[in-house]
Coordinates of C-alpha atoms and ligand atoms in Angstrom, one line a residue:
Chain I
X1 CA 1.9 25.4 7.8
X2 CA 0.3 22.8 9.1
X3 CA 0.0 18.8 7.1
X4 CA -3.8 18.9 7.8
X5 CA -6.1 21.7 8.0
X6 CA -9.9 21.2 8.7
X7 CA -12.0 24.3 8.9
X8 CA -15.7 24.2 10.0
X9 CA -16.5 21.6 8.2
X10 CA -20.0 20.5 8.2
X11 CA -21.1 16.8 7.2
X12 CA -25.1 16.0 7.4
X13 CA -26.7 12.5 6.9
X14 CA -30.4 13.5 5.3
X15 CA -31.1 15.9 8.4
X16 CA -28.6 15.3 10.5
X17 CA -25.9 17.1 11.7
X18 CA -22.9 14.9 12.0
X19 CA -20.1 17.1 11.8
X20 CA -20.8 20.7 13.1
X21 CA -17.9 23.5 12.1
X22 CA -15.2 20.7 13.0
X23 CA -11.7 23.1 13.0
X24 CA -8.6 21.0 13.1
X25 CA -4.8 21.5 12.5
X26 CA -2.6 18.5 12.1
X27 CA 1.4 19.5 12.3
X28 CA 4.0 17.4 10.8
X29 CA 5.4 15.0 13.0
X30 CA 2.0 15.5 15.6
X31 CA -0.1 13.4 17.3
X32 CA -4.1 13.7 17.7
X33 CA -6.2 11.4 19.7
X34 CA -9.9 11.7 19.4
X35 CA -12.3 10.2 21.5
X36 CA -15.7 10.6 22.6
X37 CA -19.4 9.0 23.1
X38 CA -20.6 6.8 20.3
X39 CA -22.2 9.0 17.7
X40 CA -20.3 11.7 17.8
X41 CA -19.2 11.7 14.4
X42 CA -15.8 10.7 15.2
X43 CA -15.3 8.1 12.3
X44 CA -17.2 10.1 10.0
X45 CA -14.5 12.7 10.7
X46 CA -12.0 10.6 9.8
X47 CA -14.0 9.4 6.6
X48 CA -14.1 12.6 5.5
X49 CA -10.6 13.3 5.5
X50 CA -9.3 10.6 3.1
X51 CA -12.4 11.3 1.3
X52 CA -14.4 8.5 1.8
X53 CA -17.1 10.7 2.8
X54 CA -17.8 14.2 1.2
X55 CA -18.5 17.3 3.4
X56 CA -21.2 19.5 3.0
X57 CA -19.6 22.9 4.1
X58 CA -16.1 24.2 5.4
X59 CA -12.5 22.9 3.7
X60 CA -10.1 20.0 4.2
X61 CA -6.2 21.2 2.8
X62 CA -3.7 18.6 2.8
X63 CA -0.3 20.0 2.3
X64 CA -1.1 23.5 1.1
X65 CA -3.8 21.5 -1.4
X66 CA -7.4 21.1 -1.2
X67 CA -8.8 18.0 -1.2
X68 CA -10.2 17.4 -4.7
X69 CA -13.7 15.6 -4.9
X70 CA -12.6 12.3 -6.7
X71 CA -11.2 10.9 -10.0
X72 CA -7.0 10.8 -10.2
X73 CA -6.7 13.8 -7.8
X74 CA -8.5 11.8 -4.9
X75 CA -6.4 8.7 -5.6
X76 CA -3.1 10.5 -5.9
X77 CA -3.7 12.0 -2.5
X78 CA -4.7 9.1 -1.1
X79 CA -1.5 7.2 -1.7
X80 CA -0.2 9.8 1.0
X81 CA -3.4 9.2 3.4
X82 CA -2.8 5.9 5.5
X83 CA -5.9 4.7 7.0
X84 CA -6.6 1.7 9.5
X85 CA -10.2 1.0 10.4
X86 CA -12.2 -0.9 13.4
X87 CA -13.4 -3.6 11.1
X88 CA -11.2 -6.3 9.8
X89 CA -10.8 -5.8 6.2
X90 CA -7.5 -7.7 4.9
X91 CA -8.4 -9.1 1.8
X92 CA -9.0 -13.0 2.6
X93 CA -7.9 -14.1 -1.0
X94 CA -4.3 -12.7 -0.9
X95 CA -1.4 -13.2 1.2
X96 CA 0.0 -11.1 3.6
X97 CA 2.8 -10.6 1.5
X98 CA 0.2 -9.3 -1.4
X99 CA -2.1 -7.7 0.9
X100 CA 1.0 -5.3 1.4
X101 CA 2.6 -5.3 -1.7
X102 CA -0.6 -4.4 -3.8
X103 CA -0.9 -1.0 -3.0
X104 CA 2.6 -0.1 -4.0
X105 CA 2.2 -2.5 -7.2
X106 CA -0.9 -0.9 -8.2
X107 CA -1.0 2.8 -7.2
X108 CA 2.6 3.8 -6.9
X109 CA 3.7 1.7 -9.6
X110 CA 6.8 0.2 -8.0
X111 CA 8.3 -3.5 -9.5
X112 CA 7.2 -6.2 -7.5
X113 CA 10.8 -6.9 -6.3
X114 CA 11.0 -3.4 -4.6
X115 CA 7.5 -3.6 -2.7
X116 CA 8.2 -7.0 -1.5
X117 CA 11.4 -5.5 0.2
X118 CA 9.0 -2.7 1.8
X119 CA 6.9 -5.8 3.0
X120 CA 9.6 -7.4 4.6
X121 CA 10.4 -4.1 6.3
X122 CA 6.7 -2.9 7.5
X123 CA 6.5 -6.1 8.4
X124 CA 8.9 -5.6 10.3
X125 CA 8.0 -2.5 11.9
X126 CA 4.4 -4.7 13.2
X127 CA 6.6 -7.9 14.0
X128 CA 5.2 -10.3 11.9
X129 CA 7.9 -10.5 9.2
X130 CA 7.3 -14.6 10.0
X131 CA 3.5 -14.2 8.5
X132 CA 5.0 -12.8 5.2
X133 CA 3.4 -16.1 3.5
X134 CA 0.1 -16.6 6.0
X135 CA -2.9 -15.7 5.1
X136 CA -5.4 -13.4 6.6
X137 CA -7.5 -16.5 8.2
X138 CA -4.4 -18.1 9.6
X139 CA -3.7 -14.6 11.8
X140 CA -5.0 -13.6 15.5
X141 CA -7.4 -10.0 15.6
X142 CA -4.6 -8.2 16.5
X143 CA -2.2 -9.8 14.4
X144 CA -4.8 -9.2 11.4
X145 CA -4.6 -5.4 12.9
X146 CA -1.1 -4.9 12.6
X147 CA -1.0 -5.9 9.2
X148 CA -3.2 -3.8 8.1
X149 CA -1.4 -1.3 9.8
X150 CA 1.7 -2.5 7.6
X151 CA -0.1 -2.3 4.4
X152 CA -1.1 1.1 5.4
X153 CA 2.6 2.1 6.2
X154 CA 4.2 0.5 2.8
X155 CA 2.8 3.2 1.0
X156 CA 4.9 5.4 2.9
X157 CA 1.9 7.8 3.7
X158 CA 2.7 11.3 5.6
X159 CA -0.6 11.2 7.5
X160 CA -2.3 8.3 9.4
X161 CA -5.6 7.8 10.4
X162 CA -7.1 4.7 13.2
X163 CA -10.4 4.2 13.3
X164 CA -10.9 2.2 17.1
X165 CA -8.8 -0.2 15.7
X166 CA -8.1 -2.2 18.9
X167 CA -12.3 -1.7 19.9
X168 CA -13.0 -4.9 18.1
X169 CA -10.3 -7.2 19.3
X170 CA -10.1 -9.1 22.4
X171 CA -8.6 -7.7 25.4
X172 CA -5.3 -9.7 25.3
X173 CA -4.8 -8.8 22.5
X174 CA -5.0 -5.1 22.4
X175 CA -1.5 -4.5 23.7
X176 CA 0.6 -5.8 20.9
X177 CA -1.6 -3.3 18.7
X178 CA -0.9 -0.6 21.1
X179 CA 2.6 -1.3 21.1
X180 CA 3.0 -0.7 17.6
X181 CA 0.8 2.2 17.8
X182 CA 3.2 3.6 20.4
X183 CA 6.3 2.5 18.2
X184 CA 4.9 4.5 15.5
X185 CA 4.0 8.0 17.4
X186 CA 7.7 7.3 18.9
X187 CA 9.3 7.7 15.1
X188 CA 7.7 10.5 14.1
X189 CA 4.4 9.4 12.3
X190 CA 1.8 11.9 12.0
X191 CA -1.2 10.7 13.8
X192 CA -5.1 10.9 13.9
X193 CA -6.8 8.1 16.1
X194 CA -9.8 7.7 17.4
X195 CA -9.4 5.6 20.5
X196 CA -10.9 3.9 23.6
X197 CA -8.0 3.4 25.0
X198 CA -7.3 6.2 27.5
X199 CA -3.9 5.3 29.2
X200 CA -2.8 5.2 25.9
X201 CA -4.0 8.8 24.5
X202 CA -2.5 10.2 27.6
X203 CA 0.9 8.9 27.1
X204 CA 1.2 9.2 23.5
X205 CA -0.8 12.0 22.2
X206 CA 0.2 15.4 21.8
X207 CA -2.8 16.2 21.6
X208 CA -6.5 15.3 22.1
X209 CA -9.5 16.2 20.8
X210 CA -13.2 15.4 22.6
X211 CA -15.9 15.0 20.4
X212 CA -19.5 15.6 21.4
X213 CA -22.5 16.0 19.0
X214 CA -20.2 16.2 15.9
X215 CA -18.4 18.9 17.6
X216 CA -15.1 19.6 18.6
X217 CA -16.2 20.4 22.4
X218 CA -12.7 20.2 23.9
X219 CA -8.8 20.4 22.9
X220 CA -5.5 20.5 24.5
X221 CA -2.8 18.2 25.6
X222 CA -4.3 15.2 26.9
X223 CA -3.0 16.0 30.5
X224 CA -4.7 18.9 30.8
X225 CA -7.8 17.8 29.6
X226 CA -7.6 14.6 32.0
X227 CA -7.2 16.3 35.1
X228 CA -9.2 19.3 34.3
X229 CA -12.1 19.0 31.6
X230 CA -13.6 22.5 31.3
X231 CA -16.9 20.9 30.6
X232 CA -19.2 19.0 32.5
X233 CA -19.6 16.2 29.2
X234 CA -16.2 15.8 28.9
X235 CA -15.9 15.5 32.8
X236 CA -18.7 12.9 32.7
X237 CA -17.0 10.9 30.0
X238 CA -14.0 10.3 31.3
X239 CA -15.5 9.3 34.6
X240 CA -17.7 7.2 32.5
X241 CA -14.6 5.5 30.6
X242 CA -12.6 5.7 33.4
X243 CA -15.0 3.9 35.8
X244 CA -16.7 2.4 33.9
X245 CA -18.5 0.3 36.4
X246 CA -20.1 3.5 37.2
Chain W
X1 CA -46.5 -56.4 -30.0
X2 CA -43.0 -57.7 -30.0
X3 CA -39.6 -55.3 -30.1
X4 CA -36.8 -56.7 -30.3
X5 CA -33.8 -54.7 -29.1
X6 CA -31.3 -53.8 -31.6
X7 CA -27.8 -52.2 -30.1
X8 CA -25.8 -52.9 -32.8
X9 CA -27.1 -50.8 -35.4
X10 CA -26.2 -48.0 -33.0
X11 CA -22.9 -49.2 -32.8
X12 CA -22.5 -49.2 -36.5
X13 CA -22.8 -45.3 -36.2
X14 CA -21.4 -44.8 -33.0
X15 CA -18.7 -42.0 -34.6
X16 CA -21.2 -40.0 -35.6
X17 CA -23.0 -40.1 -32.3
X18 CA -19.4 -39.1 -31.2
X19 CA -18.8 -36.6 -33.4
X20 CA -22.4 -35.3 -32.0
X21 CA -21.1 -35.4 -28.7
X22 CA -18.0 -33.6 -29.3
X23 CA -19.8 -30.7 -31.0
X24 CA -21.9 -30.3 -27.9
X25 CA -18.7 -30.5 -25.7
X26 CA -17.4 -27.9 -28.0
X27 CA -20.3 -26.2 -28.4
X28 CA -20.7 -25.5 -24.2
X29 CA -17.3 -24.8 -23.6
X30 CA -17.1 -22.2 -26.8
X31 CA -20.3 -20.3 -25.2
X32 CA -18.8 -21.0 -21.5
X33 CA -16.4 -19.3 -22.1
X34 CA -17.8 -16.5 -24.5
X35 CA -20.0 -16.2 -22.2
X36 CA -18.6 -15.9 -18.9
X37 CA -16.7 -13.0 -21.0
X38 CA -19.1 -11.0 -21.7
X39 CA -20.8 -12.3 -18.2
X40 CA -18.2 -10.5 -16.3
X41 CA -18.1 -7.1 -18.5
X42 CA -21.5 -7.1 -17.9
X43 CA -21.3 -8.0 -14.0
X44 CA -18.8 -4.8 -13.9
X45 CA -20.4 -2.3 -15.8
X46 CA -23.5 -3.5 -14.0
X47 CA -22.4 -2.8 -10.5
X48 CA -20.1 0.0 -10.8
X49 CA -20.3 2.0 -14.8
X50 CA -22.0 4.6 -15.4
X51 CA -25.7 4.7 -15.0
X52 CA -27.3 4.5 -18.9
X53 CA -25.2 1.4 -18.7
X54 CA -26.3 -0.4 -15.6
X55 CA -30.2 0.5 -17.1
X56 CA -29.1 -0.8 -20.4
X57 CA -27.5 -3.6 -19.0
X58 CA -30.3 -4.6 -16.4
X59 CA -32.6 -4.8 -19.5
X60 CA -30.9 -7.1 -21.4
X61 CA -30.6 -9.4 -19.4
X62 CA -34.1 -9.4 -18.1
X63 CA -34.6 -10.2 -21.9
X64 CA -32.8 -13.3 -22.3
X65 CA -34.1 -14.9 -18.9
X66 CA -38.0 -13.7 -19.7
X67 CA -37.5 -15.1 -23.3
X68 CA -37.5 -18.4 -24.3
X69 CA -33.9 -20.0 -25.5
X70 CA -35.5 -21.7 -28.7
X71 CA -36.6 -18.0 -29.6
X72 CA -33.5 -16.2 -29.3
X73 CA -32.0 -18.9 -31.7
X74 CA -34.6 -18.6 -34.0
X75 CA -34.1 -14.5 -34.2
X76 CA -29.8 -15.2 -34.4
X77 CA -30.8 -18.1 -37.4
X78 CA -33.9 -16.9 -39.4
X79 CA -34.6 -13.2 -38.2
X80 CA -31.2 -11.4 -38.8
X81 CA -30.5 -13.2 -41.8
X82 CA -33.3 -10.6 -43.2
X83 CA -31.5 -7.9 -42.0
X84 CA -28.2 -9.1 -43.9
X85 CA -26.7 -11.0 -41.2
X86 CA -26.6 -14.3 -41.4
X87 CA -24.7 -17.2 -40.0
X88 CA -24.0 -21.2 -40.4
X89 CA -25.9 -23.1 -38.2
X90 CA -23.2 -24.1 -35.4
X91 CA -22.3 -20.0 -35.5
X92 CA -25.5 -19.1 -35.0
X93 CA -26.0 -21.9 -32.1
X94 CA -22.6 -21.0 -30.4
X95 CA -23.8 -17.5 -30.4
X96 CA -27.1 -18.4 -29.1
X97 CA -26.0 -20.1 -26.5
X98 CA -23.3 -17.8 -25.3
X99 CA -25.5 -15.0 -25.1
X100 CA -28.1 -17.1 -23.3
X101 CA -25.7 -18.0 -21.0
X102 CA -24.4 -14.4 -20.3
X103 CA -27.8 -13.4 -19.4
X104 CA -27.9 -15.7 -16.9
X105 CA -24.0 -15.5 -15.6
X106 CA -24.1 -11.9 -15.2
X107 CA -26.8 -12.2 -12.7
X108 CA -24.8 -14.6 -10.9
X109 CA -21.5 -12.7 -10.9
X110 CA -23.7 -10.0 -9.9
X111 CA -24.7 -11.5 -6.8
X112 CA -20.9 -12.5 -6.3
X113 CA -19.6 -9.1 -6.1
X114 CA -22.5 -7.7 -4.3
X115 CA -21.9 -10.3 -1.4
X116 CA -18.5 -8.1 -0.5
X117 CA -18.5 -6.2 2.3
X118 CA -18.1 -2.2 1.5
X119 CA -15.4 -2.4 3.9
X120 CA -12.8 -4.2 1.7
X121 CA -14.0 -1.8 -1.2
X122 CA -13.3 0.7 0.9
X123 CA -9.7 -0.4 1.8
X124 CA -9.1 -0.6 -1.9
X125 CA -10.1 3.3 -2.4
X126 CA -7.8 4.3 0.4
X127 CA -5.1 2.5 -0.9
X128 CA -5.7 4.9 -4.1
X129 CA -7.0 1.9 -6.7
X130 CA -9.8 2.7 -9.5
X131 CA -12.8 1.1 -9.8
X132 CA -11.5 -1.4 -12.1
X133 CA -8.1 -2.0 -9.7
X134 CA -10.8 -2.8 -7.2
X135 CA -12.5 -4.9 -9.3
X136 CA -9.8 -7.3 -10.5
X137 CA -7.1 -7.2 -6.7
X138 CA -10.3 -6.7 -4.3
X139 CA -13.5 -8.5 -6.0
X140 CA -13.2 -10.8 -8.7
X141 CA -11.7 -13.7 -6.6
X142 CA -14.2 -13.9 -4.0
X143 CA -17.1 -13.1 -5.4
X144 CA -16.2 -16.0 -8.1
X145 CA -15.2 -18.3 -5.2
X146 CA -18.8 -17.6 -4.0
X147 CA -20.9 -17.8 -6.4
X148 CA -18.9 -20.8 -8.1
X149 CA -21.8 -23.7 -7.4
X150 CA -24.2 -21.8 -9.0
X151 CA -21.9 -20.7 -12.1
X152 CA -21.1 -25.1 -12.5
X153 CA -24.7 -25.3 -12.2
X154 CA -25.5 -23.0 -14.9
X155 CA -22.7 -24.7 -17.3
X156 CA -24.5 -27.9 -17.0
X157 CA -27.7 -26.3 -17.9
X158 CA -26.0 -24.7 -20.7
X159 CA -24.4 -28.0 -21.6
X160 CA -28.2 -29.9 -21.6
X161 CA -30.2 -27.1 -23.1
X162 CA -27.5 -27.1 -26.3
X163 CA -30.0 -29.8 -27.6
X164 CA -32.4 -26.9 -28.2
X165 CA -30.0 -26.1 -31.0
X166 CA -31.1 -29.4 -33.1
X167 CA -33.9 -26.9 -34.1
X168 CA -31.5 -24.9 -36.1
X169 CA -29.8 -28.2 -37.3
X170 CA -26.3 -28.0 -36.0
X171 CA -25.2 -31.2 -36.2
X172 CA -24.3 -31.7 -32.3
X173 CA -25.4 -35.1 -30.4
X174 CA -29.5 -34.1 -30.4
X175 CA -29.3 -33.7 -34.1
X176 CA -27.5 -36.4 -34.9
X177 CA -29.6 -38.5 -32.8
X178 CA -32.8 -37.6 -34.4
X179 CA -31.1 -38.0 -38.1
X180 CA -30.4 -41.3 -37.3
X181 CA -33.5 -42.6 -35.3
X182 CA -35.4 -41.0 -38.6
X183 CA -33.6 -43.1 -41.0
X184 CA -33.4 -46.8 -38.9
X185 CA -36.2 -46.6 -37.1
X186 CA -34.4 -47.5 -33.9
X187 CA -35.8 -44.7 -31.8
X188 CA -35.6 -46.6 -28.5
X189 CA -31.9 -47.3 -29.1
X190 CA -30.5 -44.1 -30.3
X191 CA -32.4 -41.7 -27.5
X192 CA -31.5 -44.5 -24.9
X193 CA -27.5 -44.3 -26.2
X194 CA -27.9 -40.1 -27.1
X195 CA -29.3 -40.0 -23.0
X196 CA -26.2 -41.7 -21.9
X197 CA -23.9 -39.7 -23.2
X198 CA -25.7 -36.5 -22.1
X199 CA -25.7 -38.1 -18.5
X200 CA -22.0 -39.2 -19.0
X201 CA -20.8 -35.9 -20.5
X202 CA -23.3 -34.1 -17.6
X203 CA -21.1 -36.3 -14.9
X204 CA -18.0 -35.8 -16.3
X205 CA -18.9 -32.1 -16.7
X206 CA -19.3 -32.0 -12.6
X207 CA -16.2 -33.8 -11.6
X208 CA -14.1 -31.6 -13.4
X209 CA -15.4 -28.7 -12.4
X210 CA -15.8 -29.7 -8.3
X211 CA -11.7 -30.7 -9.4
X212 CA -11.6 -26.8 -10.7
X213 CA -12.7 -25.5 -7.6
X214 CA -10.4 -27.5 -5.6
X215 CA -7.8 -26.2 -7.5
X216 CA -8.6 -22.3 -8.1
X217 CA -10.3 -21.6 -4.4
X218 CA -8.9 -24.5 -1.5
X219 CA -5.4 -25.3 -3.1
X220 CA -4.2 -22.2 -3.7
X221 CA -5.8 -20.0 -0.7
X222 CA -5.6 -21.9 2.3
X223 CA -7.4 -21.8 5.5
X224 CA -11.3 -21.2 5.8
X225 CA -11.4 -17.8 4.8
X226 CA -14.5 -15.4 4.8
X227 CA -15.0 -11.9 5.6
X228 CA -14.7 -10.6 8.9
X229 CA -17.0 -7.7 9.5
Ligands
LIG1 N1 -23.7 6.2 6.2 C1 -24.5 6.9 7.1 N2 -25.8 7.2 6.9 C2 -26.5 7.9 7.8 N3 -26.1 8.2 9.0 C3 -24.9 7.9 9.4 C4 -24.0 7.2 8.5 N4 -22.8 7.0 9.1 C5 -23.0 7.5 10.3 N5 -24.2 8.0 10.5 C6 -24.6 8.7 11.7 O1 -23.7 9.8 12.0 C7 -23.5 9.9 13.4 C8 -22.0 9.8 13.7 O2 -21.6 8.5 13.3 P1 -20.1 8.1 13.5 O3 -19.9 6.7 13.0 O4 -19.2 9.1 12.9 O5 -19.9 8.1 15.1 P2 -18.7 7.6 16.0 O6 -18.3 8.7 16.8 O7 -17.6 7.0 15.1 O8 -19.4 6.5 16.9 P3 -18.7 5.1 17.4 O9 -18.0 5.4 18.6 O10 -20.0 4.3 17.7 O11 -17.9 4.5 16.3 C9 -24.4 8.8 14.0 O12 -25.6 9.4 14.5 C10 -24.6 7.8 12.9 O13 -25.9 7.2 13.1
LIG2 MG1 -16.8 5.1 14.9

């Protein structure tokens, strides 16, 4: 049984079509890189599976369960649905240490002492157990990045979703992101990202998925799909991402 | 015509301009802080309660900013009364002026919590909170922080526009005043003295909170922090 399974959703903003019978299975343990053009619906995809967004057709099951609309059902499956998005969106006010601990204080209810030890360690994971104290301001982009990524992880979710979340930083500073990205496909994490970052899709995901006018338009192991794109859009993209001087 | 300055009748009763000025001091703190109270219930249930509440809510306080202050006293003092409610004079002003206030402070806090970005609401859904866990760990603190100034500013009106309540004869400084200019014909004296201590106590009242905000906001959070989007 697969963790996640998406079929034909539909998702329409006033008349348009966003998301157009999206299918989707997620294993356990799997990685699933998304890319295509802007506008393709890619985030909205991803909004729609934490439920952020609601879809207008078709079914999203999470672990044998579908997802429930909202109220305590939403939130309770939402402590398992880690999500990381382009913007940065620490909360300014609190430490890192709180930015982290919060979610395990508030939604799963541990003491304070335990989540602070889970801080330290996804911290650790990002390698910025020497910010524990900083706060958001006093952080790089990417450093700001893997912290969120941390207080994603210290809720110990089974499913992680990136939204493009090295697309706003500055190119020296995408690679320590990346890294930890890497780290995290490495140790067994399941995985949905949407990514610019092509090199890194083909190394690490086990699979990828190309978007075009809110549909899935092509799927396979990113190798495969690199070297021979069955259709001319995805064939034009990658040329297009891949020269992009073009 | 020839007036002769006389101080020193005023120092005669300067404890009961005191006491005057202490009532007022009470007096805007009491509704300060009632107010703010209700000011942030309101601000909540405003922005993100259920509907019937945000109308309801909405409408009262377009009432109390479209109505004049000396009014809503008036209706607290001499209108309930009629209905069987009825209150001493410093109730009915503290009241008064904490709903004023609230009226006005929900507005504000309004504004506050409308000036964050979706985006951290957002990271507080998908880290499972409720609206009200979102509220106090996400909001509160920085829509305070930015809408502080105009919060300070409004307790300083509140603190001036307690005079009003002389009307209903609680006995803070304006009261007091006019008692006392009525029976010694000093009138020059006692507003100029009565002015001073409204100026001092409006002063005093902007130091401390400018200290407050130090405190709360720069102290304790460091680094210029703001949204990044
Ligand atoms: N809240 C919204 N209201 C109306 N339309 C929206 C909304 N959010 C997205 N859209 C539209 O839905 C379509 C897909 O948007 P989406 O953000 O999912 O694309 P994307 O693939 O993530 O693009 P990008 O690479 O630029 O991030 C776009 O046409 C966009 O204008
Ligand atoms: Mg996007």
């Amino acid at each position: 049984m697969p963790l996640l399974a998406l079929s034909s959703i539909h998702k329409r903003y006033g008349s348009n079509l966003v998301l157009n019978d999206v299918s989707l299975d997620v294993e356990t343990g799997e990685v699933v890189a998304v890319i295509g053009r802007s506008g393709s619906g890619k985030t909205t995809l991803l909004r729609c599976i934490n439920g952020l967004e609601t879809v207008d057709e078709g079914s999203i099951v999470f672990d044998g369960k579908p997802l429930p609309p909202g109220g305590s059902e939403l939130r309770e499956l939402r402590r398992h649905i880690g999500i990381v998005f382009q913007s940065l969106n620490l909360f300014p006010h609190h430490s890192v240490e709180r930015n982290i601990t919060l979610g395990p204080t508030t939604t799963n209810k541990l003491p304070l002492l335990e989540a602070r030890k889970i801080a330290l360690d996804v911290l650790r994971e990002v390698d910025l157990e020497d910010k524990l104290h900083a706060y958001p301001s006093q952080l790089s982009g990417g450093q700001q990045q893997r912290v969120a990524i941390a207080r994603a992880l210290a809720m110990r979710p089974r499913l992680m979703l990136f939204d493009e979340i090295t697309s706003a930083l500055d190119p020296e500073l995408v690679g320590e992101v990346v890294k930890v990205l890497e780290r995290l496909a490495t140790s067994g994490m399941t995985m949905v990202l949407v990514t610019h970052e092509m090199g890194f899709a083909r190394r690490t995901a086990d699979t990828l998925v190309f978007m075009h006018h809110g549909r899935v338009w092509e799927k396979g192991p990113p190798r495969e799909l690199f070297a021979a794109p069955k259709t001319p859009e995805l064939e034009s993209f990658v040329r297009a991402v891949l020269e992009p001087n073009d | 015509m020839k007036y002769v300055f006389q101080f020193g009748i005023v120092w005669d009763h300067l404890p009961q301009l005191l006491a005057g000025a202490w009532l007022t001091i009470r007096l805007s703190l009491g509704a300060f802080a009632l107010g703010f109270v209700i000011a942030m219930l309101l601000a909540f249930l405003r922005t993100a309660g259920p509907r019937p509440f945000r109308a309801g809510i909405g409408a009262y306080v377009e009432f109390i900013r479209n109505t004049p202050f000396l009014v809503q006293l008036f209706i607290i003092y001499f209108s309930l009364p009629a209905i069987g409610i009825r209150f001493e004079a410093t109730t009915a002003a503290l009241l008064g002026m904490s709903l004023n206030f609230s009226g006005y402070a929900t507005e504000i806090v309004r504004s506050g919590i409308e000036a964050v970005p979706r985006s951290q609401i957002e990271a507080g859904y998908s880290l499972g909170f409720t609206r009200l866990q979102i509220f106090r760990h996400i909001i509160v603190f920085p829509a305070l922080r930015t809408v502080y100034p105009a919060l300070a500013s409004q307790f300083v009106l509140l603190m001036l526009g307690s005079s009003i309540v002389a009307a209903i004869s609680a006995e803070e400084l304006t009261a007091i005043t006019n008692t006392l200019q009525s029976t010694t014909f000093r009138a020059f004296e006692f507003y100029f003295v009565a002015t001073g201590l409204y100026l001092l106590m409006a002063v005093g009242a902007r130091l401390l909170l400018h200290a407050i905000y130090w405190a709360v906001f720069e102290r304790a959070r460091p680094g210029e922090w703001g949204w990044s989007r």
